[in-house]
Tab-separated table of C-alpha atoms in Angstrom:
chain	number	residue	atom	x	y	z
A	1	MET	CA	27.269	4.642	-18.242
A	2	GLU	CA	24.645	5.263	-15.587
A	3	THR	CA	23.256	7.827	-13.225
A	4	VAL	CA	23.560	7.018	-9.528
A	5	PRO	CA	20.918	6.008	-8.538
A	6	ALA	CA	20.321	4.286	-11.896
A	7	ALA	CA	16.910	5.807	-12.574
A	8	ASP	CA	15.267	8.739	-14.350
A	9	GLN	CA	15.807	11.835	-12.218
A	10	TRP	CA	14.530	15.346	-11.686
A	11	LEU	CA	16.960	17.659	-9.914
A	12	GLN	CA	16.784	21.241	-8.702
A	13	PRO	CA	19.563	23.782	-8.014
A	14	GLY	CA	21.742	22.514	-5.187
A	15	ASP	CA	21.089	18.831	-5.932
A	16	ARG	CA	23.937	16.505	-6.897
A	17	LEU	CA	23.933	14.706	-10.230
A	18	GLN	CA	26.095	11.593	-9.749
A	19	VAL	CA	27.272	9.442	-12.665
A	20	ARG	CA	29.443	6.398	-13.262
A	21	LEU	CA	31.157	5.114	-16.422
A	22	VAL	CA	33.037	1.871	-17.030
A	23	GLY	CA	35.445	1.805	-19.970
A	24	GLN	CA	39.064	1.571	-21.012
A	25	ALA	CA	41.472	2.390	-18.184
A	26	GLY	CA	43.846	5.333	-18.364
A	27	ALA	CA	41.574	7.459	-20.555
A	28	GLN	CA	39.793	10.784	-20.040
A	29	ALA	CA	36.064	10.587	-19.358
A	30	THR	CA	33.690	13.530	-19.554
A	31	PHE	CA	29.944	14.145	-19.363
A	32	LEU	CA	27.531	17.055	-19.477
A	33	ASN	CA	29.448	19.164	-22.000
A	34	GLY	CA	32.988	18.398	-20.950
A	35	LYS	CA	32.799	17.971	-17.184
A	36	LEU	CA	35.525	15.579	-16.054
A	37	LEU	CA	35.053	12.258	-14.318
A	38	THR	CA	37.689	10.793	-12.010
A	39	GLU	CA	39.074	7.295	-12.565
A	40	LEU	CA	38.914	5.352	-9.316
A	41	PRO	CA	41.829	3.297	-8.025
A	42	ALA	CA	41.104	-0.409	-8.404
A	43	SER	CA	41.059	-0.690	-4.596
A	44	GLN	CA	37.974	1.563	-4.525
A	45	ALA	CA	36.270	-0.150	-7.457
A	46	LYS	CA	36.129	-3.763	-6.258
A	47	GLY	CA	39.393	-4.536	-8.030
A	48	LEU	CA	38.248	-3.195	-11.398
A	49	ARG	CA	40.135	-0.716	-13.571
A	50	GLY	CA	38.490	1.800	-15.851
A	51	VAL	CA	35.736	2.853	-13.437
A	52	TYR	CA	35.068	6.603	-13.623
A	53	GLN	CA	32.797	8.635	-11.364
A	54	GLY	CA	31.715	12.259	-11.304
A	55	THR	CA	29.433	14.640	-9.432
A	56	TYR	CA	27.892	17.857	-10.652
A	57	VAL	CA	25.974	20.247	-8.402
A	58	VAL	CA	23.043	21.716	-10.319
A	59	GLN	CA	23.291	25.519	-10.563
A	60	PRO	CA	20.541	28.147	-10.919
A	61	GLY	CA	19.838	28.679	-14.589
A	62	ASP	CA	20.923	25.176	-15.680
A	63	THR	CA	18.537	23.657	-18.193
A	64	LEU	CA	18.042	20.026	-19.098
A	65	HIS	CA	14.682	18.688	-20.243
A	66	ASN	CA	14.318	14.941	-19.674
A	67	ARG	CA	17.433	14.218	-21.730
A	68	ARG	CA	19.811	11.311	-21.702
A	69	LEU	CA	23.353	12.301	-20.737
A	70	LEU	CA	26.159	12.297	-23.312
A	71	PHE	CA	29.436	10.691	-22.175
A	72	THR	CA	32.781	10.846	-23.992
A	73	LEU	CA	35.794	8.593	-23.403
A	74	THR	CA	39.069	9.781	-24.990
A	75	THR	CA	42.113	7.504	-24.947
A	76	ARG	CA	45.758	8.596	-24.821
A	77	ASP	CA	46.044	8.303	-28.603
A	78	SER	CA	43.121	10.784	-28.908
A	79	SER	CA	40.609	8.153	-30.009
A	80	SER	CA	37.136	9.005	-28.723
A	81	VAL	CA	33.883	7.185	-28.285
A	82	MET	CA	30.560	8.718	-27.245
A	83	ALA	CA	27.442	7.129	-25.788
A	84	LEU	CA	24.213	8.087	-24.053
A	85	SER	CA	22.994	7.096	-20.615
A	86	LYS	CA	19.987	4.817	-20.365
A	87	ASN	CA	18.169	7.104	-17.947
A	88	THR	CA	17.014	10.666	-18.460
A	89	VAL	CA	17.652	13.755	-16.339
A	90	ARG	CA	15.626	16.947	-15.946
A	91	PHE	CA	16.760	20.137	-14.231
A	92	LEU	CA	13.794	21.874	-12.608
A	93	ASP	CA	13.274	25.627	-12.857
A	94	PRO	CA	12.341	26.989	-9.388
A	95	SER	CA	10.518	29.892	-11.010
A	96	GLN	CA	8.072	27.405	-12.590
A	97	PRO	CA	7.124	25.077	-9.719
A	98	GLN	CA	6.003	21.579	-10.653
A	99	LEU	CA	2.812	20.723	-8.790
A	100	ALA	CA	0.841	17.504	-8.417
A	101	ALA	CA	-2.384	16.405	-6.741
A	102	THR	CA	-2.970	13.148	-4.915
A	103	LYS	CA	-5.488	10.701	-6.335
A	104	GLY	CA	-7.296	7.656	-5.044
A	105	GLN	CA	-8.351	6.793	-1.519
A	106	LEU	CA	-4.990	5.536	-0.238
A	107	ALA	CA	-2.389	8.075	-1.350
A	108	TYR	CA	0.580	8.230	0.990
A	109	LEU	CA	3.972	9.815	1.597
A	110	ASN	CA	7.249	7.988	2.244
A	111	TYR	CA	10.118	9.200	4.408
A	112	GLY	CA	12.713	8.263	1.778
A	113	LEU	CA	13.620	6.028	-1.151
A	114	GLY	CA	14.426	2.906	0.856
A	115	GLU	CA	12.517	-0.230	-0.062
A	116	ASP	CA	12.045	-3.715	1.290
A	117	ARG	CA	9.352	-6.343	0.788
A	118	LEU	CA	6.922	-4.160	2.766
A	119	GLY	CA	7.643	-1.059	0.657
A	120	GLY	CA	9.220	2.227	1.665
A	121	ALA	CA	8.818	3.492	5.232
A	122	LYS	CA	5.554	5.440	5.168
A	123	LEU	CA	5.216	8.892	6.699
A	124	GLY	CA	1.414	8.686	6.498
A	125	TYR	CA	-1.695	8.647	4.342
A	126	LEU	CA	-3.151	11.673	2.551
A	127	ASP	CA	-6.640	12.470	1.321
A	128	SER	CA	-7.308	12.866	-2.412
A	129	ALA	CA	-6.751	16.173	-4.285
A	130	VAL	CA	-4.044	17.340	-1.851
A	131	VAL	CA	-1.705	19.726	-3.713
A	132	LEU	CA	2.003	18.870	-3.523
A	133	HIS	CA	5.067	20.862	-4.559
A	134	LEU	CA	7.444	18.475	-6.365
A	135	THR	CA	11.153	19.287	-6.188
A	136	GLY	CA	12.700	16.133	-7.577
A	137	ARG	CA	12.255	12.630	-8.869
A	138	VAL	CA	14.116	9.339	-8.637
A	139	GLY	CA	12.566	6.526	-10.662
A	140	ASN	CA	8.930	6.098	-9.730
A	141	GLN	CA	8.940	8.462	-6.748
A	142	TYR	CA	8.700	12.236	-6.615
A	143	ARG	CA	10.323	14.331	-3.915
A	144	VAL	CA	7.838	16.604	-2.139
A	145	ARG	CA	8.712	19.869	-0.394
A	146	LEU	CA	6.682	19.939	2.801
A	147	SER	CA	8.355	22.949	4.416
A	148	GLU	CA	11.625	24.863	4.375
A	149	THR	CA	13.285	22.075	6.345
A	150	GLN	CA	11.220	18.958	5.572
A	151	ALA	CA	10.762	16.794	2.502
A	152	ALA	CA	9.095	13.478	1.709
A	153	TRP	CA	8.581	11.186	-1.289
A	154	VAL	CA	5.389	10.186	-3.047
A	155	PRO	CA	4.895	7.285	-5.532
A	156	ARG	CA	3.989	8.308	-9.076
A	157	GLU	CA	0.927	6.070	-9.120
A	158	VAL	CA	-0.871	8.041	-6.382
A	159	VAL	CA	-0.503	11.528	-7.919
A	160	ARG	CA	-1.307	13.338	-11.154
A	161	LEU	CA	0.868	16.148	-12.463
A	162	LEU	CA	-0.789	19.556	-12.681
A	163	PRO	CA	-0.359	22.008	-15.577
A	164	ALA	CA	2.323	24.696	-15.372
A	165	GLY	CA	1.492	28.078	-13.898
A	166	GLY	CA	0.289	27.075	-10.458
A	167	PHE	CA	1.514	28.611	-7.216
A	168	VAL	CA	3.341	26.742	-4.471
A	169	PRO	CA	0.570	25.512	-2.117
A	170	SER	CA	-0.004	27.683	0.955
A	171	SER	CA	-2.876	28.952	3.061
A	172	LEU	CA	-3.801	31.056	6.070
A	173	THR	CA	-5.834	29.248	8.705
A	174	GLY	CA	-9.245	30.555	9.632
A	175	SER	CA	-10.875	30.372	13.032
A	176	TRP	CA	-11.799	26.784	13.696
A	177	SER	CA	-14.278	24.715	15.597
A	178	VAL	CA	-14.334	21.706	17.902
A	179	GLN	CA	-17.527	19.724	18.437
A	180	GLY	CA	-18.963	16.261	18.881
A	181	ASP	CA	-21.914	14.198	17.707
A	182	SER	CA	-23.209	10.795	18.763
A	183	LEU	CA	-20.145	8.957	17.403
A	184	PHE	CA	-17.047	11.176	17.187
A	185	ASP	CA	-15.380	14.369	18.296
A	186	TYR	CA	-14.347	16.666	15.444
A	187	VAL	CA	-11.800	19.412	14.825
A	188	ARG	CA	-12.325	21.446	11.640
A	189	VAL	CA	-9.746	23.927	10.336
A	190	PRO	CA	-10.736	25.985	7.242
A	191	LEU	CA	-8.040	26.464	4.573
A	192	THR	CA	-8.056	27.901	1.054
A	193	GLN	CA	-6.730	24.679	-0.525
A	194	ARG	CA	-5.920	21.110	0.399
A	195	LEU	CA	-2.457	21.110	1.941
A	196	PRO	CA	-0.366	18.062	2.932
A	197	TYR	CA	-0.311	17.047	6.585
A	198	ARG	CA	1.235	14.587	9.012
A	199	SER	CA	-0.310	13.173	12.182
A	200	GLN	CA	1.216	11.528	15.256
A	201	LEU	CA	-0.627	9.830	18.087
A	202	LEU	CA	1.509	10.255	21.199
A	203	THR	CA	1.347	8.974	24.769
A	204	GLU	CA	2.262	10.237	28.245
A	205	PRO	CA	0.142	12.320	27.982
A	206	SER	CA	-2.246	10.990	25.355
A	207	ARG	CA	-2.519	13.510	22.529
A	208	LEU	CA	-2.871	13.791	18.781
A	209	VAL	CA	-0.452	16.119	16.973
A	210	VAL	CA	-1.241	17.206	13.407
A	211	ASP	CA	1.151	19.326	11.307
A	212	ILE	CA	-0.283	21.178	8.292
A	213	PHE	CA	2.466	22.017	5.805
A	214	GLY	CA	2.221	25.342	4.002
A	215	ALA	CA	-0.239	26.772	6.542
A	216	THR	CA	0.249	29.987	8.526
A	217	SER	CA	-1.915	30.960	11.454
A	218	ASN	CA	-4.653	33.511	10.990
A	219	THR	CA	-6.773	31.889	13.700
A	220	ASN	CA	-8.484	34.358	16.010
A	221	TRP	CA	-10.495	31.880	18.054
A	222	ILE	CA	-11.385	28.216	18.522
A	223	THR	CA	-15.058	27.552	19.147
A	224	GLN	CA	-15.619	24.511	21.393
A	225	ARG	CA	-19.220	23.405	21.093
A	226	ASP	CA	-21.275	20.930	23.100
A	227	GLY	CA	-20.994	17.168	22.775
A	228	LEU	CA	-17.264	16.662	23.323
A	229	ARG	CA	-16.365	13.415	25.072
A	230	GLU	CA	-12.829	12.518	23.976
A	231	LEU	CA	-11.140	15.869	23.365
A	232	GLY	CA	-9.697	17.897	26.201
A	233	ASN	CA	-7.517	20.968	25.681
A	234	VAL	CA	-7.060	22.004	22.056
A	235	THR	CA	-4.146	24.282	21.172
A	236	TYR	CA	-1.957	25.234	18.211
A	237	GLU	CA	1.568	26.449	17.474
A	238	GLN	CA	3.302	28.008	14.464
A	239	ILE	CA	6.397	25.826	14.826
A	240	GLN	CA	7.894	27.030	11.523
A	241	PRO	CA	6.863	29.863	9.193
A	242	ASP	CA	5.165	27.281	6.974
A	243	VAL	CA	4.172	24.578	9.468
A	244	PHE	CA	0.995	24.979	11.561
A	245	ARG	CA	0.707	22.440	14.401
A	246	LEU	CA	-2.481	21.345	16.167
A	247	VAL	CA	-2.112	19.698	19.582
A	248	LEU	CA	-5.259	17.836	20.623
A	249	HIS	CA	-5.187	16.448	24.160
A	250	LEU	CA	-7.261	13.310	24.730
A	251	ARG	CA	-9.202	12.535	27.885
A	252	HIS	CA	-8.426	8.818	27.901
A	253	LYS	CA	-5.012	7.211	28.217
A	254	GLN	CA	-5.839	4.638	25.515
A	255	SER	CA	-6.702	6.065	22.098
A	256	TRP	CA	-9.123	4.143	19.876
A	257	GLY	CA	-8.184	5.801	16.614
A	258	TYR	CA	-8.746	8.856	14.462
A	259	HIS	CA	-9.090	9.958	10.838
A	260	VAL	CA	-7.658	13.013	9.062
A	261	GLY	CA	-9.118	14.191	5.764
A	262	TYR	CA	-10.816	17.048	3.946
A	263	ARG	CA	-14.374	18.244	3.524
A	264	GLY	CA	-13.978	20.684	0.671
A	265	ASN	CA	-10.946	22.725	1.735
A	266	THR	CA	-11.617	22.277	5.448
A	267	LEU	CA	-9.278	19.886	7.208
A	268	GLU	CA	-11.375	17.605	9.401
A	269	ILE	CA	-9.903	15.500	12.207
A	270	ARG	CA	-12.304	12.866	13.503
A	271	ILE	CA	-11.440	11.356	16.890
A	272	LYS	CA	-12.924	8.015	17.812
A	273	ARG	CA	-14.392	7.532	21.255
A	274	PRO	CA	-13.725	4.515	23.480
A	275	PRO	CA	-16.470	1.891	23.740
A	276	GLU	CA	-18.937	2.619	26.515
A	277	LYS	CA	-18.182	-0.735	28.147
A	278	MET	CA	-14.714	-2.275	28.023
A	279	ARG	CA	-15.816	-5.802	27.233
A	280	LEU	CA	-16.093	-8.002	24.176
A	281	ARG	CA	-19.886	-8.083	24.224
A	282	GLY	CA	-21.070	-5.480	21.758
A	283	LEU	CA	-17.565	-4.742	20.434
A	284	THR	CA	-16.924	-4.921	16.675
A	285	VAL	CA	-13.720	-6.877	16.063
A	286	ALA	CA	-12.231	-7.240	12.573
A	287	VAL	CA	-10.357	-10.498	11.964
A	288	ASP	CA	-7.973	-10.626	9.016
A	289	ALA	CA	-6.826	-14.010	7.704
A	290	GLY	CA	-3.575	-13.129	5.967
A	291	HIS	CA	-2.946	-13.970	2.303
A	292	GLY	CA	-5.472	-16.123	0.378
A	293	GLY	CA	-6.186	-17.280	-3.164
A	294	THR	CA	-3.200	-16.742	-5.427
A	295	ASN	CA	-1.308	-15.131	-2.515
A	296	VAL	CA	-0.172	-18.344	-0.826
A	297	GLY	CA	2.255	-16.857	1.695
A	298	ALA	CA	4.834	-19.060	3.388
A	299	THR	CA	4.914	-22.836	2.901
A	300	GLY	CA	6.185	-25.427	5.384
A	301	SER	CA	8.216	-28.578	4.676
A	302	SER	CA	5.047	-30.675	4.833
A	303	GLY	CA	3.381	-28.442	2.237
A	304	ALA	CA	1.255	-26.520	4.749
A	305	LYS	CA	0.312	-23.149	3.233
A	306	GLU	CA	0.092	-19.930	5.206
A	307	LYS	CA	-3.158	-18.911	3.493
A	308	ASP	CA	-4.879	-22.096	4.736
A	309	LEU	CA	-3.477	-21.918	8.260
A	310	THR	CA	-4.441	-18.282	8.784
A	311	LEU	CA	-7.992	-18.918	7.570
A	312	ALA	CA	-8.412	-21.937	9.865
A	313	ILE	CA	-7.204	-19.945	12.888
A	314	ALA	CA	-9.282	-16.885	11.925
A	315	GLN	CA	-12.464	-18.967	11.669
A	316	LYS	CA	-11.837	-20.425	15.124
A	317	LEU	CA	-11.167	-16.942	16.510
A	318	ARG	CA	-14.408	-15.757	14.980
A	319	ARG	CA	-16.355	-18.426	16.882
A	320	GLU	CA	-14.552	-17.537	20.119
A	321	LEU	CA	-15.406	-13.861	19.750
A	322	GLU	CA	-19.024	-14.396	18.720
A	323	GLN	CA	-19.559	-16.697	21.700
A	324	ALA	CA	-18.287	-13.844	23.869
A	325	GLY	CA	-20.880	-11.504	22.330
A	326	ALA	CA	-18.660	-9.581	19.899
A	327	ARG	CA	-19.630	-8.645	16.367
A	328	VAL	CA	-17.000	-10.021	13.977
A	329	LEU	CA	-15.986	-8.598	10.615
A	330	MET	CA	-13.926	-10.969	8.446
A	331	THR	CA	-11.741	-9.591	5.634
A	332	ARG	CA	-12.064	-12.976	3.926
A	333	GLU	CA	-14.041	-16.121	4.791
A	334	THR	CA	-12.859	-18.450	2.029
A	335	ASP	CA	-9.728	-19.117	-0.020
A	336	VAL	CA	-9.983	-16.030	-2.221
A	337	THR	CA	-7.501	-13.376	-3.302
A	338	VAL	CA	-8.081	-10.074	-1.496
A	339	GLU	CA	-5.578	-7.276	-2.008
A	340	ASN	CA	-4.424	-5.458	1.111
A	341	THR	CA	-5.693	-2.156	-0.304
A	342	ASP	CA	-9.176	-3.660	-0.606
A	343	ARG	CA	-8.983	-4.930	2.975
A	344	ILE	CA	-8.033	-1.469	4.224
A	345	LEU	CA	-10.844	0.217	2.292
A	346	LEU	CA	-13.352	-2.329	3.622
A	347	LEU	CA	-12.192	-1.736	7.184
A	348	ARG	CA	-12.332	2.035	6.780
A	349	GLN	CA	-15.890	1.733	5.532
A	350	ARG	CA	-17.065	-0.679	8.249
A	351	ASN	CA	-15.216	1.107	11.074
A	352	PRO	CA	-14.453	-1.744	13.533
A	353	ASP	CA	-13.361	-1.049	17.090
A	354	LEU	CA	-10.149	-2.976	16.504
A	355	LEU	CA	-8.407	-5.357	14.113
A	356	ILE	CA	-6.378	-8.536	14.564
A	357	SER	CA	-4.445	-9.611	11.468
A	358	ILE	CA	-3.332	-13.261	11.587
A	359	HIS	CA	-0.203	-14.507	9.824
A	360	VAL	CA	2.316	-17.358	9.849
A	361	ASN	CA	6.017	-16.575	10.039
A	362	SER	CA	8.908	-18.068	8.075
A	363	SER	CA	12.699	-17.938	8.194
A	364	GLY	CA	15.606	-19.087	6.102
A	365	SER	CA	16.850	-20.929	9.193
A	366	ALA	CA	14.801	-23.940	10.275
A	367	THR	CA	15.916	-23.436	13.881
A	368	VAL	CA	14.119	-20.096	14.285
A	369	GLN	CA	10.767	-20.483	16.014
A	370	GLY	CA	8.284	-18.711	18.237
A	371	THR	CA	5.357	-16.323	18.247
A	372	SER	CA	5.401	-12.546	17.848
A	373	THR	CA	3.067	-9.566	17.623
A	374	TYR	CA	3.437	-6.301	15.709
A	375	TYR	CA	2.192	-2.725	15.879
A	376	ARG	CA	2.872	0.458	13.917
A	377	TYR	CA	1.932	3.240	16.348
A	378	VAL	CA	3.127	3.373	19.943
A	379	ALA	CA	-0.395	4.250	21.115
A	380	PHE	CA	-1.569	0.857	19.792
A	381	ARG	CA	1.211	-1.096	21.490
A	382	PRO	CA	-0.840	-2.161	24.573
A	383	LEU	CA	-3.107	-4.293	22.350
A	384	SER	CA	-0.132	-6.077	20.776
A	385	VAL	CA	1.476	-6.656	24.193
A	386	ALA	CA	-1.663	-8.273	25.628
A	387	LEU	CA	-1.942	-10.553	22.590
A	388	TYR	CA	1.745	-11.473	22.827
A	389	GLU	CA	1.482	-12.425	26.500
A	390	GLN	CA	-1.426	-14.770	25.855
A	391	MET	CA	0.192	-16.314	22.776
A	392	ARG	CA	3.293	-17.035	24.878
A	393	ALA	CA	1.038	-18.728	27.444
A	394	THR	CA	0.225	-21.427	24.863
A	395	GLY	CA	3.764	-22.770	25.247
A	396	LEU	CA	5.139	-21.159	22.090
A	397	LYS	CA	8.582	-19.636	22.404
A	398	GLY	CA	8.764	-15.851	22.298
A	399	PHE	CA	10.106	-14.152	19.195
A	400	GLY	CA	9.232	-10.662	20.409
A	401	ASN	CA	6.871	-7.692	20.294
A	402	VAL	CA	7.785	-5.568	17.278
A	403	GLY	CA	7.012	-1.861	16.850
A	404	SER	CA	7.011	0.628	13.960
A	405	PHE	CA	5.914	-2.232	11.697
A	406	ASN	CA	5.627	-0.979	8.127
A	407	PHE	CA	2.893	-3.385	6.972
A	408	GLY	CA	-0.118	-2.176	5.009
A	409	LEU	CA	-2.786	-3.286	7.484
A	410	SER	CA	-0.825	-1.764	10.362
A	411	GLY	CA	-0.912	1.685	8.722
A	412	PRO	CA	-4.516	2.860	9.215
A	413	THR	CA	-5.130	5.098	12.226
A	414	GLU	CA	-8.928	4.802	12.247
A	415	TYR	CA	-9.045	1.798	14.610
A	416	LEU	CA	-6.770	-0.060	17.010
A	417	ASN	CA	-4.866	-2.815	15.228
A	418	ALA	CA	-2.236	-5.464	15.852
A	419	LEU	CA	-0.729	-8.278	13.788
A	420	VAL	CA	-0.028	-11.753	15.163
A	421	GLU	CA	2.656	-13.940	13.593
A	422	THR	CA	1.403	-17.119	15.218
A	423	ALA	CA	4.508	-19.319	14.742
A	424	PHE	CA	7.183	-20.280	12.193
A	425	VAL	CA	5.956	-22.701	9.561
A	426	SER	CA	9.614	-23.090	8.541
A	427	ASN	CA	10.346	-24.764	11.901
A	428	LEU	CA	9.312	-28.418	12.255
A	429	ASP	CA	8.005	-28.115	15.827
A	430	ASP	CA	6.073	-24.917	15.107
A	431	GLU	CA	4.720	-26.325	11.853
A	432	LYS	CA	3.346	-29.344	13.720
A	433	ARG	CA	1.547	-27.016	16.131
A	434	LEU	CA	0.210	-24.834	13.324
A	435	THR	CA	-1.285	-27.792	11.444
A	436	THR	CA	-2.923	-29.339	14.516
A	437	PRO	CA	-6.600	-28.272	14.812
A	438	ALA	CA	-6.486	-28.503	18.622
A	439	PHE	CA	-3.544	-26.112	18.792
A	440	GLN	CA	-5.170	-23.798	16.251
A	441	GLN	CA	-8.082	-23.643	18.676
A	442	ARG	CA	-5.684	-22.964	21.545
A	443	MET	CA	-4.203	-19.998	19.636
A	444	ALA	CA	-7.665	-18.640	18.861
A	445	GLU	CA	-8.526	-18.840	22.559
A	446	ALA	CA	-5.261	-17.054	23.379
A	447	MET	CA	-6.127	-14.177	21.053
A	448	ARG	CA	-9.570	-13.870	22.606
A	449	LEU	CA	-7.992	-13.864	26.070
A	450	GLY	CA	-5.495	-11.247	24.874
A	451	LEU	CA	-8.357	-8.977	23.817
A	452	GLU	CA	-10.084	-9.462	27.155
A	453	GLN	CA	-6.852	-8.707	29.008
A	454	PHE	CA	-6.353	-5.528	26.939
A	455	LEU	CA	-9.897	-4.362	27.705
A	456	LYS	CA	-9.467	-5.103	31.408
A	457	ARG	CA	-6.221	-3.115	31.591
A	458	THR	CA	-7.712	-0.245	29.611
A	459	ARG	CA	-10.697	-0.107	31.931
A	460	ALA	CA	-8.428	-0.128	34.986
A	461	SER	CA	-6.121	2.583	33.634
A	462	GLY	CA	-9.146	4.713	32.793
A	463	VAL	CA	-10.417	4.481	36.374
A	464	ARG	CA	-6.999	5.337	37.803
A	465	GLY	CA	-6.727	8.306	35.446
A	466	TRP	CA	-10.152	9.549	36.547
A	467	LEU	CA	-9.211	9.200	40.213
A	468	ARG	CA	-5.985	11.174	39.721
A	469	LYS	CA	-7.958	14.064	38.283
A	470	GLN	CA	-10.333	14.308	41.259
A	471	PRO	CA	-9.732	16.974	43.949
A	472	ALA	CA	-8.188	15.741	47.174
A	473	LEU	CA	-10.661	15.054	49.991
A	474	GLU	CA	-10.567	17.450	52.979
C-alpha cells in the first residue's frame, strides 16, 4: 500500500488523497474507514492483476493527525487482511493556519515538486525570517500559499515551523522612498512583517518587477530623493487583492543586477549601477572553476577530470583578465572542495561586477561535442551570447546558448553571470582539446574577448538609447 506520491503528506480541504494497493485480484479493497478502491484492468496496470487505486477529496471538518492509513482487503470468501501505509497523512485545519519562517541566508521557493540533478525549478530566493503560510506537504517540501491564485513549494531545511495561533501573513504598505548613495539606488517599502516576494528582471523596456504577496496598498506617496542614477519611473499596482506589485523602470538597457531583502520589516530593493567605463580595466570579474576536491565532475576516457580542467582554464583566464587591468575574484585557486552555497555567499559578500563559471560537459553519447553557454535570466543573456560567439571562434562546434538554466551559481541576481561549458570531455576530439594547454589558453583568450565584446555592445547600446531620448533638432 502507498500514497501517491509515496511520501508523507499534509492536505487541506479540496486536496486529493490518492492511494494504491497491490494484493489478491478479485477482492474488495478499502481505506480510510471503508472508502472503496477500484481494481484496475490489467491493461491499465502494466499487465498486473490485483492493483487497486482510490482517490478521496478532503472535506472541511476532516481530521487526521500525521497517521498512517489503514487498508483492508476482503476476498470473496470474506477473508480479510489489514495493513498500514508506510507514509503518514495529516489533514490541515484552515481555522488553525500552519505558519513557518525562512532561515539561513539562501532560503528559496520552488515552482513545483519536479526534481532533476540541478534540483527543483526555483521561483527565487527569500531573505531570512520571512513568514510563510503552509497549506500542504509532500515529502521534504511544504506547499506555500502566496496569494488566492498562486502557490509555491519550499524545502523543509530552509524553514522552521512556528507555534500555533499565528495569523496568516499580511500587511498594508506604507508610503515609501526611492534614493541613491555612492554605490546603489534603493527602493524601500515599509511593511508590518516580512512577507514573501518574487522578482523579475525584464527587458524591452528594461525594468524590475517585484510582487509582494499578502500586501495591500496603503501608499499615499513615493518620495524620490537625490542621488538616483539607475532608476527612472517608479510605479505600483494592486494586481490582486493580496498581491502588491512594484514596477521599477531602469535607465539603462543592460541591467547589472539587484538585491531584494529586508531591513527590519522594510523591504529594500537595491539596484546596481553600471560601471562608469565599459572596459575590463577596473572591472571586478569573478571566475568560478567548477567542481574541485571531492567533487570531481565529469571524467574523460583518458582519465582527465573536470575539476582539473576547469581550474587550469580558470587560472589562464585570470591571467588574461589581470593583464587587461581587471580585478579578479576566484571562487577556488587550488584543488579543494567548495560547496556551491559557499561560492554564492562569497560572491554576494564580495559583490563582483560579473561572474563567469567554467565547466566541462559530458554526454552518454561519445559523438556529442561542442561548446555552449548558459544563463538564468533573460536580462543576462547578452553576456552569455558574447561568450558563446567567441568560444565558437576557437573552432569548437556549437552546442547552443541555453536559457532559464536552473544551476545554483546562475540563480543570484546581484551581479551579471554566465556559465561556459567549454567542451565535451566525453568526446575524443573535444577531450584532446581540453587537455592541451595551448587550447586551454585559446579558450581563456576567447572568454576574455567575449567579455570585451559584451562591454563594447553594452556601451554602444547605451549611447544609442541616450540619443533616442534626446529632443529632435530644429
